[in-house]
Short mmCIF file of C-alpha atoms and ligand atoms in Angstrom, two decimals:
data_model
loop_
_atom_site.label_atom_id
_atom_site.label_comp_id
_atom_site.label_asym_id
_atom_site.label_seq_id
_atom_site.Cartn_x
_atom_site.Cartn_y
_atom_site.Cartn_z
CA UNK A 1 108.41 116.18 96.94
CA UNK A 2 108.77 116.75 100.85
CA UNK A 3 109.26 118.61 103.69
CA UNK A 4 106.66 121.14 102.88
CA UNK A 5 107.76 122.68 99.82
CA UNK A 6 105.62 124.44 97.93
CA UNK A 7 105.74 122.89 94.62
CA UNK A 8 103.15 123.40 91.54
CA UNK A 9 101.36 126.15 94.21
CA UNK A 10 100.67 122.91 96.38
CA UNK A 11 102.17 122.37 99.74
CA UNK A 12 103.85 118.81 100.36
CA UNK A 13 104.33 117.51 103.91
CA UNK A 14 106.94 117.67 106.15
CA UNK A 15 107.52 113.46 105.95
CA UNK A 16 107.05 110.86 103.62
CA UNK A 17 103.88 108.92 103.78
CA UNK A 18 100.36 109.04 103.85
CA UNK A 19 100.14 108.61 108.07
CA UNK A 20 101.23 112.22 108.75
CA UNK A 21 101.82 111.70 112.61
CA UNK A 22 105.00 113.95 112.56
CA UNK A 23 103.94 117.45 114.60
CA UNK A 24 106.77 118.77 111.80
CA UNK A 25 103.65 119.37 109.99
CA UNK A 26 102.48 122.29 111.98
CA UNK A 27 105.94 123.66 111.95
CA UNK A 28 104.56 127.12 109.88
CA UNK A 29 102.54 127.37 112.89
CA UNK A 30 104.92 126.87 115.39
CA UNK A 31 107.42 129.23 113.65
CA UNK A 32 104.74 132.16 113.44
CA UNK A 33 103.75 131.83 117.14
CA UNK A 34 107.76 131.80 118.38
CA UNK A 35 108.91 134.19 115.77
CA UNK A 36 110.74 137.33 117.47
CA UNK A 37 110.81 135.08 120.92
CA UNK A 38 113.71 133.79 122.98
CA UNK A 39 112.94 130.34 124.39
CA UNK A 40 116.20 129.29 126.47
CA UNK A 41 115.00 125.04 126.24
CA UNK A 42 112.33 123.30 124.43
CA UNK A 43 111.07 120.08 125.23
CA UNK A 44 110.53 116.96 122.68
CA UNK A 45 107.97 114.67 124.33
CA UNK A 46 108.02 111.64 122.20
CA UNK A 47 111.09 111.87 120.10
CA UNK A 48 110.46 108.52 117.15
CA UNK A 49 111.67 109.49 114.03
CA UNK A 50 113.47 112.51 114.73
CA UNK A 51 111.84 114.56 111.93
CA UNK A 52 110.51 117.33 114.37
CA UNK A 53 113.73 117.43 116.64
CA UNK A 54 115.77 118.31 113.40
CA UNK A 55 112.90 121.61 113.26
CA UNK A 56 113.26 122.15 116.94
CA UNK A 57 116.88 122.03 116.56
CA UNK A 58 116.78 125.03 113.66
CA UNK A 59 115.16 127.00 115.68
CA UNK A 60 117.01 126.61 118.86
CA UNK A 61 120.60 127.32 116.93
CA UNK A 62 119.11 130.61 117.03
CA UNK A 63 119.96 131.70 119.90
CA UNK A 64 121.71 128.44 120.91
CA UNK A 65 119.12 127.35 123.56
CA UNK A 66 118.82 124.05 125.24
CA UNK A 67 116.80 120.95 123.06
CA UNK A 68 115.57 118.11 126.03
CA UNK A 69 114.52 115.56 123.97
CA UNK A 70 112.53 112.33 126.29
CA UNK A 71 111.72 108.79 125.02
CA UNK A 72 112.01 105.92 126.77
CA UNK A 73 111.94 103.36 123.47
CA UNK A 74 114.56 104.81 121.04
CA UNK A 75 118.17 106.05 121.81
CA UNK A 76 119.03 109.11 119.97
CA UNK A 77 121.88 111.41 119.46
CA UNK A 78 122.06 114.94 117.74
CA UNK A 79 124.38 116.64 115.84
CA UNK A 80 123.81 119.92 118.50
CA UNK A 81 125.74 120.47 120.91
CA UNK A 82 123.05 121.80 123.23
CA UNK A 83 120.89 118.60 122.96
CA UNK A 84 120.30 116.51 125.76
CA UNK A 85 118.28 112.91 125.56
CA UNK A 86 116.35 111.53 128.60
CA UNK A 87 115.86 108.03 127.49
CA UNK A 88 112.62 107.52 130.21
CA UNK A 89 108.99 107.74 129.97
CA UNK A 90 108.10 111.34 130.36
CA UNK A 91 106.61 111.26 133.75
CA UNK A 92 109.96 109.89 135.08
CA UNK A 93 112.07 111.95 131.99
CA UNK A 94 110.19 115.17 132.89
CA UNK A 95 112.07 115.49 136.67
CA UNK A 96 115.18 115.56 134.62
CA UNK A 97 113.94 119.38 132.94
CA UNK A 98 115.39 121.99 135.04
CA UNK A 99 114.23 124.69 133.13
CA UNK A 100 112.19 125.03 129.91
CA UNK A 101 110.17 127.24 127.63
CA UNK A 102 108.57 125.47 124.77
CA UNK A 103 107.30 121.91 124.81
CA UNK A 104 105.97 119.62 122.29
CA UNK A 105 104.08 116.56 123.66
CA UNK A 106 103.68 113.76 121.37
CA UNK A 107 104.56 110.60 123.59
CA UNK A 108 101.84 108.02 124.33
CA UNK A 109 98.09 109.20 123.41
CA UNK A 110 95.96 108.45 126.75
CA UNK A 111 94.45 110.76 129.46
CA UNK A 112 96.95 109.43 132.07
CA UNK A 113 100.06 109.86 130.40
CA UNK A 114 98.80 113.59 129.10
CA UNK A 115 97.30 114.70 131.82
CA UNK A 116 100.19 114.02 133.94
CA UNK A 117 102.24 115.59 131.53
CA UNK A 118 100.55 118.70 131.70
CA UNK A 119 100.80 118.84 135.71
CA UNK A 120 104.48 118.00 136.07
CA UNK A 121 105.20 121.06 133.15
CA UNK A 122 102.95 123.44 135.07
CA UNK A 123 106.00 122.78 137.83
CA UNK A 124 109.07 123.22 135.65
CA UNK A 125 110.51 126.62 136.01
CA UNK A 126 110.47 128.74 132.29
CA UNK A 127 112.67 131.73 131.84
CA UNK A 128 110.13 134.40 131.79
CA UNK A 129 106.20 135.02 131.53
CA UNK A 130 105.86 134.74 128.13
CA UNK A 131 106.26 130.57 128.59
CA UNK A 132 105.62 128.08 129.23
CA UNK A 133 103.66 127.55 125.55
CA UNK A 134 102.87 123.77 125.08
CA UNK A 135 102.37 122.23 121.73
CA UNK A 136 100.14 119.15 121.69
CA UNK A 137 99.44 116.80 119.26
CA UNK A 138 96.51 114.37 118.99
CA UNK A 139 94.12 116.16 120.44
CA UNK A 140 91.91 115.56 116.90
CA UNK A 141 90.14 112.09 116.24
CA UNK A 142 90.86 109.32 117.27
CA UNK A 143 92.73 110.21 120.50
CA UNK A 144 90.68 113.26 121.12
CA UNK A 145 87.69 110.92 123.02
CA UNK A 146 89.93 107.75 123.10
CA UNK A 147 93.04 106.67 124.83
CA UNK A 148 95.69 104.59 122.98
CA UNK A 149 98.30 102.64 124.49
CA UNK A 150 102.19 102.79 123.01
CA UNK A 151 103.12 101.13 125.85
CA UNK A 152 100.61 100.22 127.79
CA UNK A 153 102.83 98.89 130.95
CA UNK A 154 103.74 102.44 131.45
CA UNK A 155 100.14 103.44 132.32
CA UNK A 156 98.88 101.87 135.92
CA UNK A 157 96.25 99.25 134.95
CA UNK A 158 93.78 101.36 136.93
CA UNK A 159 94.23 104.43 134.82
CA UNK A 160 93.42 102.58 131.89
CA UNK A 161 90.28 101.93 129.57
CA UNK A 162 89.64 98.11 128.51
CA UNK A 163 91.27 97.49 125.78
CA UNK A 164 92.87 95.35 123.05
CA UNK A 165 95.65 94.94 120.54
CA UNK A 166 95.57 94.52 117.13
CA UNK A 167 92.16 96.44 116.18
CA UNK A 168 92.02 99.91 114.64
CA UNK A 169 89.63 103.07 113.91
CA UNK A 170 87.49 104.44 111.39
CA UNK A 171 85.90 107.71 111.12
CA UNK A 172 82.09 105.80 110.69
CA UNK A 173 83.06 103.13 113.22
CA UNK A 174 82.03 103.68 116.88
CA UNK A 175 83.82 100.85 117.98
CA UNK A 176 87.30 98.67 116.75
CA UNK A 177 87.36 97.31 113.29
CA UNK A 178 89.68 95.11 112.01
CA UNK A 179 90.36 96.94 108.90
CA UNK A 180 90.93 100.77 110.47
CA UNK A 181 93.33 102.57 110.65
CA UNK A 182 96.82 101.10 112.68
CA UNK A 183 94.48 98.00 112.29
CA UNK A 184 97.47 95.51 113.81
CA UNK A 185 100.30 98.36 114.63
CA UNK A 186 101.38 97.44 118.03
CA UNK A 187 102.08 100.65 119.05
CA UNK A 188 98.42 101.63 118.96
CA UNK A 189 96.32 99.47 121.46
CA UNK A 190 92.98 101.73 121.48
CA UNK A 191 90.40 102.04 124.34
CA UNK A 192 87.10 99.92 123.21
CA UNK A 193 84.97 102.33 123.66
CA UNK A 194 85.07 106.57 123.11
CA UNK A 195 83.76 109.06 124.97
CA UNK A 196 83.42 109.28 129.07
CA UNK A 197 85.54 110.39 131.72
CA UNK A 198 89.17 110.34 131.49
CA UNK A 199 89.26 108.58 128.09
CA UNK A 200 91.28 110.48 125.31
CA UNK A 201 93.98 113.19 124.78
CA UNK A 202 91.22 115.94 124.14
CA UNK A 203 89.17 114.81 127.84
CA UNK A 204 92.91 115.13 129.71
CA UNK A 205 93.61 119.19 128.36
CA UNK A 206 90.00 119.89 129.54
CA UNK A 207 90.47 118.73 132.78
CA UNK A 208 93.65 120.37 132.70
CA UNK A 209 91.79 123.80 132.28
CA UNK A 210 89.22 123.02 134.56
CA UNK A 211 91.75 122.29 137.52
CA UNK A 212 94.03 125.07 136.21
CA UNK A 213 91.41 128.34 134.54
CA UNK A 214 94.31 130.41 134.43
CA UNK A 215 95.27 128.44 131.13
CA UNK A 216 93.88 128.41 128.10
CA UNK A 217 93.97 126.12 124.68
CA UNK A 218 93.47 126.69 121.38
CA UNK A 219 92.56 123.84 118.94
CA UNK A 220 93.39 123.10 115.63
CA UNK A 221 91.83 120.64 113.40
CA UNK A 222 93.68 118.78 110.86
CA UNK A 223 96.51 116.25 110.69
CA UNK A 224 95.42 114.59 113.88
CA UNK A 225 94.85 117.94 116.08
CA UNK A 226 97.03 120.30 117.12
CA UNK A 227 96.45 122.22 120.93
CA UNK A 228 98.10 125.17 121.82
CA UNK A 229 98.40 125.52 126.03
CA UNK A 230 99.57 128.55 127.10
CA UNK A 231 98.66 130.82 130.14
CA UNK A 232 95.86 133.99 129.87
CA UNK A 233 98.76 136.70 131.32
CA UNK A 234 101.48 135.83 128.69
CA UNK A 235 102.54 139.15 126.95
CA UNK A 236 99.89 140.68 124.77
CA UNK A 237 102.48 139.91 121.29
CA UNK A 238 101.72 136.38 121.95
CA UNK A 239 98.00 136.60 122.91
CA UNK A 240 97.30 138.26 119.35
CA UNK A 241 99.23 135.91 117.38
CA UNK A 242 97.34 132.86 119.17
CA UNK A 243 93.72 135.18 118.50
CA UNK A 244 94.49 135.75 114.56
CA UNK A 245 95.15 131.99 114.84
CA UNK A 246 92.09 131.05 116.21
CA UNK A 247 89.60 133.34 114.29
CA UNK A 248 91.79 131.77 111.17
CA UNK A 249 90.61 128.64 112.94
CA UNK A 250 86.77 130.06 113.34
CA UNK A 251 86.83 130.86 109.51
CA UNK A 252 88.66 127.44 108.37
CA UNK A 253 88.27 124.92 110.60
CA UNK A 254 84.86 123.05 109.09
CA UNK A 255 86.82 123.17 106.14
CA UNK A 256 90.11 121.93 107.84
CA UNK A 257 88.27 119.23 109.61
CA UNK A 258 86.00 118.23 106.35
CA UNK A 259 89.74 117.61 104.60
CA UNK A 260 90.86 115.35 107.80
CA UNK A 261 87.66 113.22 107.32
CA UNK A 262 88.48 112.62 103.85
CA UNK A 263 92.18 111.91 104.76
CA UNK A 264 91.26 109.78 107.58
CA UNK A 265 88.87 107.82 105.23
CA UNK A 266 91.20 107.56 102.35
CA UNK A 267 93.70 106.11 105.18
CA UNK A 268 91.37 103.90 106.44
CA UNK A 269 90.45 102.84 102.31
CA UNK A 270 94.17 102.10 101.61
CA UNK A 271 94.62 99.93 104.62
CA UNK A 272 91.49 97.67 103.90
CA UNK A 273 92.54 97.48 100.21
CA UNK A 274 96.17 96.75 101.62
CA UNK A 275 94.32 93.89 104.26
CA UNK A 276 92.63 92.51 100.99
CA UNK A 277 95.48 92.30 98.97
CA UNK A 278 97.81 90.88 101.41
CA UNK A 279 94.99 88.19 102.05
CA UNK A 280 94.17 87.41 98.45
CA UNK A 281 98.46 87.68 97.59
CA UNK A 282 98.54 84.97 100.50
CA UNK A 283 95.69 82.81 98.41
CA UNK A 284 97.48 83.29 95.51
CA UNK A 285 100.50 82.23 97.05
CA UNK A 286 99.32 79.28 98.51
CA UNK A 287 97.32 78.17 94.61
CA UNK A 288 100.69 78.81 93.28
CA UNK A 289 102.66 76.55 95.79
CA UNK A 290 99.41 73.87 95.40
CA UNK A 291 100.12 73.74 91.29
CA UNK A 292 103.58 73.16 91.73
CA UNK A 293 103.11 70.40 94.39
CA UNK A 294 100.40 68.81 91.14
CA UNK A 295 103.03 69.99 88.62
CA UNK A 296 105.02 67.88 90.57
CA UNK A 297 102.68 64.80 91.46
CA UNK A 298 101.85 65.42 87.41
CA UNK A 299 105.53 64.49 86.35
CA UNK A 300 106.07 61.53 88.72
CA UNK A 301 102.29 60.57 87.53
CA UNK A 302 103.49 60.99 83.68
CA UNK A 303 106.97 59.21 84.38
CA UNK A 304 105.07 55.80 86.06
CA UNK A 305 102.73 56.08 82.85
CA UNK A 306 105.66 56.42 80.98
CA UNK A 307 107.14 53.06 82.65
CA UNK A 308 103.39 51.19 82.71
CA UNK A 309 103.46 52.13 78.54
CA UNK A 310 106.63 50.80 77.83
CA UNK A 311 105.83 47.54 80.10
CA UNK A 312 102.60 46.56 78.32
CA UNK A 313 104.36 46.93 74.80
CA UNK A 314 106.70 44.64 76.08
CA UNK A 315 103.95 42.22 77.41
CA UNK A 316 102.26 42.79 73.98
CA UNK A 317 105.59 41.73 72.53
CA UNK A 318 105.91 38.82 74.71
CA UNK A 319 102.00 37.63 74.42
CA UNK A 320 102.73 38.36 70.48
CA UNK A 321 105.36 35.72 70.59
CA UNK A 322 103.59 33.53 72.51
CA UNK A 323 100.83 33.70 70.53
CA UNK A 324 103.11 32.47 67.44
CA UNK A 325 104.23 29.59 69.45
CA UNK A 326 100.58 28.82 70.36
CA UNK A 327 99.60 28.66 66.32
CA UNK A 328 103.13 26.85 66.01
CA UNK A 329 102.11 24.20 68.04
CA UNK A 330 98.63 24.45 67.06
CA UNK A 331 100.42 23.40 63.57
CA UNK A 332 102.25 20.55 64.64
CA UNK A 333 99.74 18.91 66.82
CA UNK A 334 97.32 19.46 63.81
CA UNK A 335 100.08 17.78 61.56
CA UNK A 336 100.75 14.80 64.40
CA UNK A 337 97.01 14.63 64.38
CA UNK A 338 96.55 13.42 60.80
CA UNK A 339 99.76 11.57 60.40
CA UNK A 340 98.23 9.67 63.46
CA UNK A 341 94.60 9.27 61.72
CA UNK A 342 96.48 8.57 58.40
CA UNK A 343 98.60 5.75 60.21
CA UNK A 344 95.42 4.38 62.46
CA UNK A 345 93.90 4.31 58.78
CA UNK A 346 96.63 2.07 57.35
CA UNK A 347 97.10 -0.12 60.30
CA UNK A 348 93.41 -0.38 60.19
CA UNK A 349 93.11 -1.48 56.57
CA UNK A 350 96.28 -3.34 57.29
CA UNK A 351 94.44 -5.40 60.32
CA UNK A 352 91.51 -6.08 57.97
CA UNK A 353 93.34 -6.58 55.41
CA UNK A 354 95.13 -9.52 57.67
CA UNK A 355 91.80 -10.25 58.78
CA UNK A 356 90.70 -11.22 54.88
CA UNK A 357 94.02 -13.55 54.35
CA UNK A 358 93.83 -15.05 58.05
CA UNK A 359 90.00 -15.87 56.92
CA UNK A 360 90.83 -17.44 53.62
CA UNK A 361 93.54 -19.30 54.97
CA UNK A 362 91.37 -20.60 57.81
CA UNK A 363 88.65 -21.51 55.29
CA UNK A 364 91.04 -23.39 53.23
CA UNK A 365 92.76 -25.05 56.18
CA UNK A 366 89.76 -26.07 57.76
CA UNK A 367 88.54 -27.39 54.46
CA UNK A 368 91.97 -29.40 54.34
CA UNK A 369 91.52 -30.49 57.99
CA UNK A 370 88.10 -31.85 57.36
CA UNK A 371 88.90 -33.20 53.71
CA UNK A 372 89.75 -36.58 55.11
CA UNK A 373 86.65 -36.72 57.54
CA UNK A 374 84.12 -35.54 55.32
CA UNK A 375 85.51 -38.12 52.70
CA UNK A 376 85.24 -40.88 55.35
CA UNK A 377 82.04 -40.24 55.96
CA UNK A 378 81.08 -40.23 52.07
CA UNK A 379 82.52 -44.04 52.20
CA UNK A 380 80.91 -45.37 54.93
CA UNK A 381 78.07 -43.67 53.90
C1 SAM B 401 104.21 109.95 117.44
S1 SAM B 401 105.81 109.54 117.91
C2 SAM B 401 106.61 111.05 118.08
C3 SAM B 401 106.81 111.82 116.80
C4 SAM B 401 107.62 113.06 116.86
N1 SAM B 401 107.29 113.86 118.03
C5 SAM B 401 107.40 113.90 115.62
O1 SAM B 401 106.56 114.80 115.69
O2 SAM B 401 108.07 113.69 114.62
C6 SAM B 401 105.54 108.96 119.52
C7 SAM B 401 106.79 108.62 120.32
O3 SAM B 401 106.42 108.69 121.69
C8 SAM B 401 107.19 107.77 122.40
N2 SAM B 401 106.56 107.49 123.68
C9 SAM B 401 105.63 106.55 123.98
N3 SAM B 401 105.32 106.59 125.28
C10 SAM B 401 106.04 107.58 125.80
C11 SAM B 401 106.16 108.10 127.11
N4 SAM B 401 105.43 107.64 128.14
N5 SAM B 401 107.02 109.11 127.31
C12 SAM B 401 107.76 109.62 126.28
N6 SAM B 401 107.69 109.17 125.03
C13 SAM B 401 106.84 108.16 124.81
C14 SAM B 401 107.28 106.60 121.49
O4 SAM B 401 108.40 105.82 121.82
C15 SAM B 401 107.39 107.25 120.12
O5 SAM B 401 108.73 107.35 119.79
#
């Protein structure tokens, strides 16, 4: 449910998304303060995305007037004959405008890109007093009080605040958080700080009126901030639509602005949850790739125990073995043992057994030597 349509008795945008930086979102506005007019050119200042040209466009077919569209970082064709792209940074692109009626400006969001805007387009030539109207966006927080930076080499580094890339905003942040919103969008590089002198989109339309008090702006809150520029003796048609729309403005705009804050704070909600759950998806991530490198480790781990199990059963079965052979041999030395002891025993017995005979048969033989002798003896006794 887009582009505005008024489903279940609920408006939806006029894009996709919960950013809402497309000016197409004003376009009832823009529609009720043209309606009955006849602009001869409008002017697209900041042209990404295309989704208020195509607007811009439908109205022009009207009366087939001139579309300029200027932006220096896309390249961009239309399906309108009476379109013409200035691919240049609108100080440069602006010189290229011959003539024109109705501007939008929506290129980068600083006080030195703006405000020079607004002083080359109080130059151009419109094709009666009724214009030049200018339609501004981002006059509403954040840009009202502080400059951003699409491209910040297009701003001389003397016309701009300090600043760095890669923080963002919140509503109940005075200064950059990491977590706001277009927290890391490098096509928003805020100021540091808000507030003082030519700092913001908001500071660059007041000093616009101050140097020019024939002009006058009406503010709208909501979606950013919508300005309407136009001049105090443009026809009195004009002058009442842009009065209805600012006591509409007087009556709703607390209301409108209340709704912003709670956009802007929802925005700034999903981006931190968004932060978190990239950063705990990334922990995850990395736990996940950390089991699988152990899941890993856990099978090479199981496969060496695998090998170690399998080699001490086979030592087991070895040492088994062995151990049989031990008891074998055990066995036989046992057995060689006692056949030894058993044959000691007989040779002993054997010996003394010798011993005995070799003992009687001495006796006897010495008794036989010594026969004669002793038997001498007894004679000459
Ligand atoms: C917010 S987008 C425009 C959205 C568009 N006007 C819409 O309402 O749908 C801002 C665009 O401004 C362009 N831009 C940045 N600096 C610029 C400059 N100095 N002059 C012209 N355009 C610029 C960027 O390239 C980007 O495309």
């Amino acid at each position: 449910m887009i582009d505005g349509q008024d489903n279940f008795g609920i408006n939806a945008p006029h894009q996709s998304g919960p950013f809402l930086h497309s000016m197409a979102n004003f376009s009832s506005i823009f529609e009720r303060v043209l309606a009955g007019l006849c602009p001869q050119a409008y002017c697209e200042i900041g042209v990404e995305g295309q989704i208020l040209s195509r607007k811009i466009i439908e109205m022009a077919r009207i009366h087939s007037s001139k579309v300029y569209g200027i932006d220096p970082t896309i390249d961009n064709k239309q399906d309108y004959e009476n379109y013409i792209f200035i691919q240049k940074p609108s100080h440069k692109g602006l010189s290229d405008v011959t003539l024109c009626d109705v501007y939008f400006v929506d290129g980068d969001h600083n006080y030195y890109t703006v405000k020079g805007e607004l002083d080359l387009i109080k130059k151009i030539p419109s094709s009666s007093s009724d214009f030049p109207l200018i339609f501004l966006h981002d006059v509403g927080w954040p840009q009202d009080r502080r400059d951003s930076y699409y491209l910040p080499s297009y701003v001389p580094e003397e016309s701009r605040q300090a600043s760095i890339s890669g923080l963002g905003v919140d509503p109940e942040i005075s200064g950059l958080t990491k977590f706001g919103l277009a927290s890391g969008d490098p096509n928003y590089v805020f100021a540091d700080a808000r507030g003082g002198v030519k700092n913001g989109v908001l500071t660059a339309v007041e000093d616009f009126i101050i140097e020019n008090p024939e002009w006058s702006y009406l503010n709208i809150p909501g979606i950013f901030g919508l300005c309407i520029l136009y001049k105090q003796d443009i026809c009195e048609d004009i002058l009442n639509r842009i009065s209805d729309l600012s006591s509409a403005v007087t009556w709703l705009g607390e209301i409108i602005s209340i709704l912003e804050y709670n956009r802007l704070k929802n925005l700034c909600e999903t981006y931190r949850t968004h932060h978190h759950f990239s950063l705990t998806t990334n922990s995850l991530n990395k736990q996940i790739l950390h089991g699988a490198e152990l899941e890993k480790k856990n099978v090479v781990a199981v496969k060496e125990k695998d090998r170690k199990d399998s080699l001490i059963k086979e030592l087991q079965l070895k040492q088994s073995l062995l151990n049989q052979e031990i008891a074998e041999a055990h066995r036989e030395s046992y057995n060689a043992r006692r056949i030894a002891v058993e044959a000691n025993n007989k040779a002993e017995k054997l010996l003394a057994d010798n011993l005995l005979i070799s003992s009687s048969w001495s006796y006897l033989i010495g008794k036989i030597i010594t026969f004669p002798a002793r038997q001498f003896k007894k004679i000459f006794n």
